[in-house]
Coordinates of C-alpha atoms in Angstrom, one line a residue:
M1 CA 186.5 111.2 148.3
T2 CA 186.8 114.0 145.7
A3 CA 189.1 113.8 142.7
S4 CA 190.4 116.3 139.2
A5 CA 191.8 114.7 136.2
F6 CA 193.5 117.2 133.4
W7 CA 191.7 117.4 129.5
W8 CA 193.5 118.5 126.8
A9 CA 189.5 120.5 125.9
G10 CA 190.9 121.2 122.6
A11 CA 194.2 122.0 121.2
G12 CA 196.5 123.5 122.7
E13 CA 193.2 124.1 125.5
G14 CA 193.8 122.2 129.1
E15 CA 191.4 121.7 131.1
L16 CA 191.4 120.8 134.9
R17 CA 188.1 118.7 135.4
P18 CA 186.1 116.4 138.3
A19 CA 187.1 112.5 137.9
D20 CA 185.5 110.0 139.4
P21 CA 188.4 108.2 141.2
G22 CA 186.9 104.5 141.0
T23 CA 186.1 101.5 143.0
G24 CA 189.1 99.0 142.8
S25 CA 191.0 97.9 145.7
Y26 CA 194.0 100.2 145.6
L27 CA 193.9 103.9 146.1
I28 CA 196.6 106.2 144.6
R29 CA 197.1 109.5 145.5
A30 CA 199.6 111.5 142.9
R31 CA 203.1 112.7 143.9
F32 CA 205.0 113.3 141.0
G33 CA 204.3 113.2 136.9
A34 CA 205.7 114.5 133.4
L35 CA 204.2 115.8 130.5
S36 CA 206.1 113.8 127.0
R37 CA 207.4 116.8 125.2
G38 CA 206.7 113.7 122.0
T39 CA 203.6 111.5 122.0
E40 CA 201.9 114.0 124.3
R41 CA 202.6 117.0 122.7
L42 CA 201.4 115.5 119.4
V43 CA 197.8 114.8 121.6
A44 CA 197.3 118.1 122.9
T45 CA 198.3 120.3 119.4
G46 CA 195.5 116.6 117.5
Q47 CA 197.9 115.3 116.4
V48 CA 196.9 112.1 116.7
P49 CA 196.5 110.0 112.8
R50 CA 192.9 108.9 112.7
S51 CA 194.7 105.6 112.0
E52 CA 196.3 105.5 115.4
W53 CA 193.5 106.6 117.7
G54 CA 193.0 102.8 118.8
R55 CA 197.0 102.0 119.1
M56 CA 197.4 105.5 120.5
A57 CA 194.8 104.7 123.9
C58 CA 196.5 104.5 126.9
P59 CA 195.5 103.0 130.3
A60 CA 192.8 105.1 132.4
M61 CA 191.9 107.5 129.0
E62 CA 189.1 109.5 128.8
G63 CA 187.5 110.8 126.0
G64 CA 188.6 110.0 122.7
F65 CA 191.0 111.5 119.7
P66 CA 191.6 114.5 118.8
F67 CA 189.2 116.5 122.2
P68 CA 188.6 116.8 124.3
V69 CA 190.6 113.7 126.3
K70 CA 191.7 112.9 129.0
Y71 CA 195.4 111.3 128.4
G72 CA 198.4 110.9 130.0
Y73 CA 200.6 107.9 131.3
C74 CA 203.0 109.3 133.6
V75 CA 202.4 109.5 137.6
V76 CA 204.3 108.9 140.9
G77 CA 202.3 108.2 143.9
S78 CA 202.1 106.5 147.1
V79 CA 199.2 104.0 147.4
E80 CA 197.0 104.9 150.4
A81 CA 194.7 102.3 150.9
G82 CA 194.9 98.2 149.5
P83 CA 196.5 95.2 151.1
G84 CA 199.5 95.2 153.6
E85 CA 201.7 94.5 151.3
W86 CA 201.5 97.6 149.2
L87 CA 200.0 100.0 151.8
G88 CA 202.5 102.6 151.8
R89 CA 204.7 101.9 149.5
T90 CA 205.6 104.8 146.1
V91 CA 204.7 103.0 142.5
F92 CA 204.4 104.1 139.0
V93 CA 201.4 103.7 137.4
L94 CA 200.4 103.9 133.4
H95 CA 197.6 106.8 134.0
P96 CA 197.0 110.2 132.9
H97 CA 197.3 113.5 135.2
Q98 CA 194.9 112.8 138.4
D99 CA 195.2 113.7 141.7
R100 CA 193.5 110.6 143.4
F101 CA 192.7 107.7 141.7
T102 CA 192.5 103.8 142.0
V103 CA 193.0 100.6 140.4
T104 CA 191.9 96.8 140.7
D105 CA 195.1 95.0 139.2
P106 CA 198.3 95.1 140.9
G107 CA 200.1 94.2 138.1
V108 CA 199.3 97.9 137.0
L109 CA 201.1 99.1 139.5
T110 CA 205.5 99.1 139.4
S111 CA 207.5 99.7 143.0
I112 CA 210.2 102.0 143.0
P113 CA 212.7 101.3 145.5
E114 CA 213.4 103.5 148.7
S115 CA 216.8 104.4 147.3
I116 CA 215.3 106.3 143.8
P117 CA 214.2 110.0 144.5
P118 CA 210.1 109.4 143.3
E119 CA 210.5 113.0 141.0
R120 CA 213.4 110.8 138.8
A121 CA 210.8 108.0 138.8
T122 CA 208.3 109.7 136.8
L123 CA 211.1 109.1 133.8
L124 CA 210.4 105.8 133.8
A125 CA 207.8 105.6 130.7
N126 CA 210.9 106.9 128.6
L127 CA 213.7 104.9 130.6
E128 CA 211.4 101.7 129.0
T129 CA 210.8 103.0 125.3
V130 CA 214.8 103.9 125.7
L131 CA 214.9 100.5 126.8
N132 CA 213.3 98.7 124.5
A133 CA 214.5 100.5 121.2
A134 CA 218.1 99.3 122.3
W135 CA 216.8 96.0 122.3
D136 CA 215.4 96.3 118.9
A137 CA 218.7 98.2 117.4
P138 CA 220.7 95.5 119.1
L139 CA 222.8 98.1 121.1
M140 CA 226.2 95.8 121.2
P141 CA 229.3 96.4 122.9
G142 CA 232.4 98.2 121.0
M143 CA 229.3 100.1 118.8
R144 CA 230.1 103.4 117.5
V145 CA 226.5 105.5 118.4
A146 CA 225.8 108.7 116.8
V147 CA 222.3 110.1 118.6
I148 CA 220.6 112.5 117.0
G149 CA 218.6 114.8 118.9
A150 CA 219.2 116.0 122.5
G151 CA 215.6 115.7 124.3
V152 CA 214.8 113.6 127.1
L153 CA 214.4 110.4 124.4
G154 CA 218.2 111.4 122.9
C155 CA 219.6 111.6 126.0
L156 CA 218.4 109.1 128.2
F157 CA 219.6 106.8 124.8
A158 CA 222.9 108.2 125.2
R159 CA 223.5 108.1 128.4
L160 CA 222.3 104.7 128.4
A161 CA 225.0 103.6 125.0
R162 CA 227.4 105.7 127.6
R163 CA 227.1 102.6 130.3
V164 CA 227.9 99.4 127.6
P165 CA 231.7 99.1 127.5
G166 CA 233.5 99.9 124.6
V167 CA 230.3 101.8 122.6
E168 CA 231.7 105.1 121.6
V169 CA 228.6 108.1 121.4
V170 CA 227.9 110.8 120.5
L171 CA 224.8 113.0 121.1
V172 CA 224.2 115.2 117.8
D173 CA 221.4 118.3 118.8
L174 CA 221.9 122.0 116.0
D175 CA 221.4 123.6 119.4
E176 CA 224.8 124.3 121.3
R177 CA 222.8 125.0 124.3
R178 CA 221.9 120.6 124.3
Q179 CA 225.6 120.8 124.9
D180 CA 224.8 121.6 129.0
L181 CA 222.8 118.7 129.4
A182 CA 225.0 116.1 127.2
R183 CA 227.2 117.4 130.2
A184 CA 226.1 116.7 132.8
L185 CA 225.1 112.7 131.3
D186 CA 228.4 112.5 130.5
V187 CA 227.9 111.7 126.8
P188 CA 230.0 113.7 124.2
F189 CA 227.8 116.0 122.1
A190 CA 228.8 117.4 118.9
T191 CA 226.6 119.8 116.8
R192 CA 227.1 118.4 113.1
G193 CA 227.2 114.3 113.4
A194 CA 230.7 113.5 110.7
G195 CA 232.5 110.2 110.8
D196 CA 230.6 106.1 110.0
H197 CA 228.7 104.7 112.9
D198 CA 227.8 101.4 113.6
L199 CA 224.0 103.1 114.7
V200 CA 222.2 106.1 114.2
V201 CA 219.6 106.9 116.5
E202 CA 217.0 109.5 115.0
A203 CA 215.2 111.2 117.7
T204 CA 214.6 114.6 117.0
G205 CA 210.9 114.4 116.5
Q206 CA 211.5 116.2 113.3
P207 CA 211.1 114.2 110.1
Q208 CA 213.7 116.2 108.5
A209 CA 216.7 114.5 110.1
L210 CA 216.3 111.4 108.5
D211 CA 218.9 113.2 105.8
A212 CA 221.0 113.8 107.8
A213 CA 220.8 110.3 110.1
L214 CA 221.2 108.3 107.1
Q215 CA 224.8 110.5 106.4
L216 CA 225.7 109.2 109.7
C217 CA 225.3 105.4 108.5
G218 CA 228.2 103.6 108.0
S219 CA 228.6 100.8 105.5
E220 CA 225.8 97.5 106.8
A221 CA 225.1 100.4 109.6
T222 CA 221.9 100.2 111.8
L223 CA 219.3 103.7 111.2
L224 CA 216.8 103.3 114.6
V225 CA 213.8 105.8 114.1
L226 CA 212.6 106.5 117.7
S227 CA 211.0 109.3 116.9
W228 CA 207.2 109.2 116.5
Y229 CA 206.2 112.0 114.2
G230 CA 202.2 112.1 114.6
D231 CA 200.4 113.0 111.5
Q232 CA 203.8 113.9 109.7
A233 CA 204.7 112.9 106.2
A234 CA 208.8 111.3 106.1
S235 CA 210.6 111.9 103.0
V236 CA 213.0 109.2 103.5
P237 CA 215.8 109.3 100.4
L238 CA 215.8 105.6 100.2
G239 CA 217.8 106.3 96.6
Q240 CA 221.6 106.9 95.7
A241 CA 223.9 104.7 98.2
F242 CA 221.2 103.2 100.5
H243 CA 221.6 99.8 98.9
S244 CA 224.5 99.7 98.3
R245 CA 225.5 100.4 101.9
R246 CA 223.4 97.9 102.5
L247 CA 221.8 99.9 105.3
R248 CA 218.8 98.2 108.0
L249 CA 216.0 101.4 108.5
V250 CA 214.6 100.1 112.2
S251 CA 211.5 101.4 113.5
S252 CA 211.0 101.6 117.3
Q253 CA 207.7 101.4 119.2
V254 CA 207.1 100.9 123.2
G255 CA 203.9 99.3 123.2
A256 CA 205.0 95.7 122.1
V257 CA 208.4 94.3 123.5
S258 CA 211.4 94.0 121.8
P259 CA 210.8 90.6 119.2
S260 CA 214.2 89.8 119.9
M261 CA 213.7 89.6 124.1
R262 CA 209.7 88.5 123.6
P263 CA 210.5 84.7 124.6
R264 CA 211.8 85.2 127.9
V265 CA 210.1 89.1 128.4
D266 CA 207.1 90.2 128.8
Y267 CA 205.8 93.8 130.3
A268 CA 205.9 93.4 133.6
E269 CA 209.6 92.2 133.6
R270 CA 210.6 95.4 130.9
K271 CA 209.5 97.5 133.3
A272 CA 211.3 95.8 136.4
R273 CA 214.5 96.0 134.7
A274 CA 213.9 99.7 133.6
V275 CA 213.1 100.5 136.9
H276 CA 217.3 99.2 137.7
L277 CA 217.6 102.1 135.3
L278 CA 216.7 104.5 137.3
D279 CA 219.5 104.2 139.9
D280 CA 221.3 107.1 137.9
P281 CA 221.5 110.2 139.5
A282 CA 222.8 111.7 136.5
L283 CA 219.8 111.4 135.2
D284 CA 217.7 114.2 137.7
A285 CA 219.6 116.7 134.8
L286 CA 216.4 114.9 132.4
I287 CA 213.8 116.8 135.0
G288 CA 212.8 120.1 134.2
P289 CA 211.2 123.0 136.5
P290 CA 207.9 121.8 138.2
I291 CA 204.5 122.7 137.3
R292 CA 202.0 122.2 140.1
F293 CA 199.3 119.8 138.9
S294 CA 196.6 123.1 139.6
E295 CA 198.6 125.1 137.2
L296 CA 198.5 123.1 134.0
P297 CA 195.8 124.1 131.8
S298 CA 197.3 127.8 131.5
Q299 CA 201.3 126.3 131.6
A300 CA 201.0 122.7 130.0
M301 CA 200.8 124.1 126.7
S302 CA 203.9 126.2 126.5
R303 CA 206.3 124.5 128.4
L304 CA 205.7 121.4 126.0
L305 CA 206.4 123.9 123.1
D306 CA 209.4 125.5 124.9
R307 CA 211.9 125.4 123.0
D308 CA 214.5 126.5 124.7
D309 CA 214.2 124.0 127.8
V310 CA 213.8 119.9 126.7
R311 CA 214.2 118.5 129.8
A312 CA 210.5 116.7 130.7
P313 CA 208.4 119.3 132.7
L314 CA 207.5 117.9 136.4
V315 CA 203.7 117.7 137.9
V316 CA 203.8 118.3 141.5
Y317 CA 201.0 117.5 143.6
D318 CA 200.2 118.6 146.4
P319 CA 200.6 116.4 149.2
P320 CA 198.9 116.3 152.4
D321 CA 200.0 118.5 155.0
D322 CA 201.6 115.7 157.5
Q323 CA 203.6 114.6 154.2
R324 CA 205.3 118.3 152.9
R325 CA 209.0 118.0 152.2
P326 CA 211.9 119.0 150.8
S327 CA 212.6 117.5 147.2
P328 CA 215.0 115.3 147.2
C329 CA 215.9 116.4 143.1
S330 CA 215.4 120.5 144.2
A331 CA 219.2 120.7 144.2
S332 CA 220.5 119.2 140.9
Q333 CA 217.1 121.2 139.3
S334 CA 218.0 124.4 140.1
A335 CA 221.3 123.7 139.3
T336 CA 221.0 122.3 136.1
T337 CA 220.4 125.0 133.1
S338 CA 218.8 124.4 129.8

């Protein structure tokens, strides 16, 4: 059995390489995946700090930082071989971009309900990140919330906040074209933030946005930094009224379950709870136009750097001939504008 995997061979340079599917008990045929405009862009451009090389290693990663590295954490596929209770299931796996691979531990497989289009399931890793961040904040009913940055993570957090009773949320982005995404998610949008908020979420990926984020905080409010800046330095204005207003600056990272939930929730349970959040057709607006797996070397970098479309680029793997079918999300994708 042959397999292929996508590698970052150098800064901005991708290539497909032969891969060993392994000898695990569960054979997965990849169907869909997604590129991460946040972490994966930093990996692709060599911006992972040396101090974080160990912590940033993902499951099944090969090579090493900065390059060459086989990196990624989003595959939705079908179990083609394995124990009977798993055979034929659609599953999400934290795995680099690869068309076939095996796993030994069923604990790394997350079953996706038949009611969820597999394309939408590619957002699961992002949803788990946002759920963890909501616990870190914490996001509570009745809050006034501002989310800065209408990328995938910012949009997902705003959508989650919108579904919490009594929350008033606004999605802030300098690019007025992002209003289309906000409208699809039923979230109020503004190009400039104003007013005092109980919770401000910084999700731009740009360190300079921290100043504006602090200005949106009300007295004793929380600024949650959902962005990861890689090796970029962040100059945070912690003088002036930062102390007198008793503001909280909180980091969030999906690598550990939020302390507020850790006594009761492990990684598997957190992912299972995030799966429930996938039952929301509005999320299809965040899935970008497809890229065939075979075209990743020529298209991945340009799509990651495309500032005109912040949606998650969808990776499409060629299915067996007897499984070719129309995409359930294709209509919503073609109708969504940047």
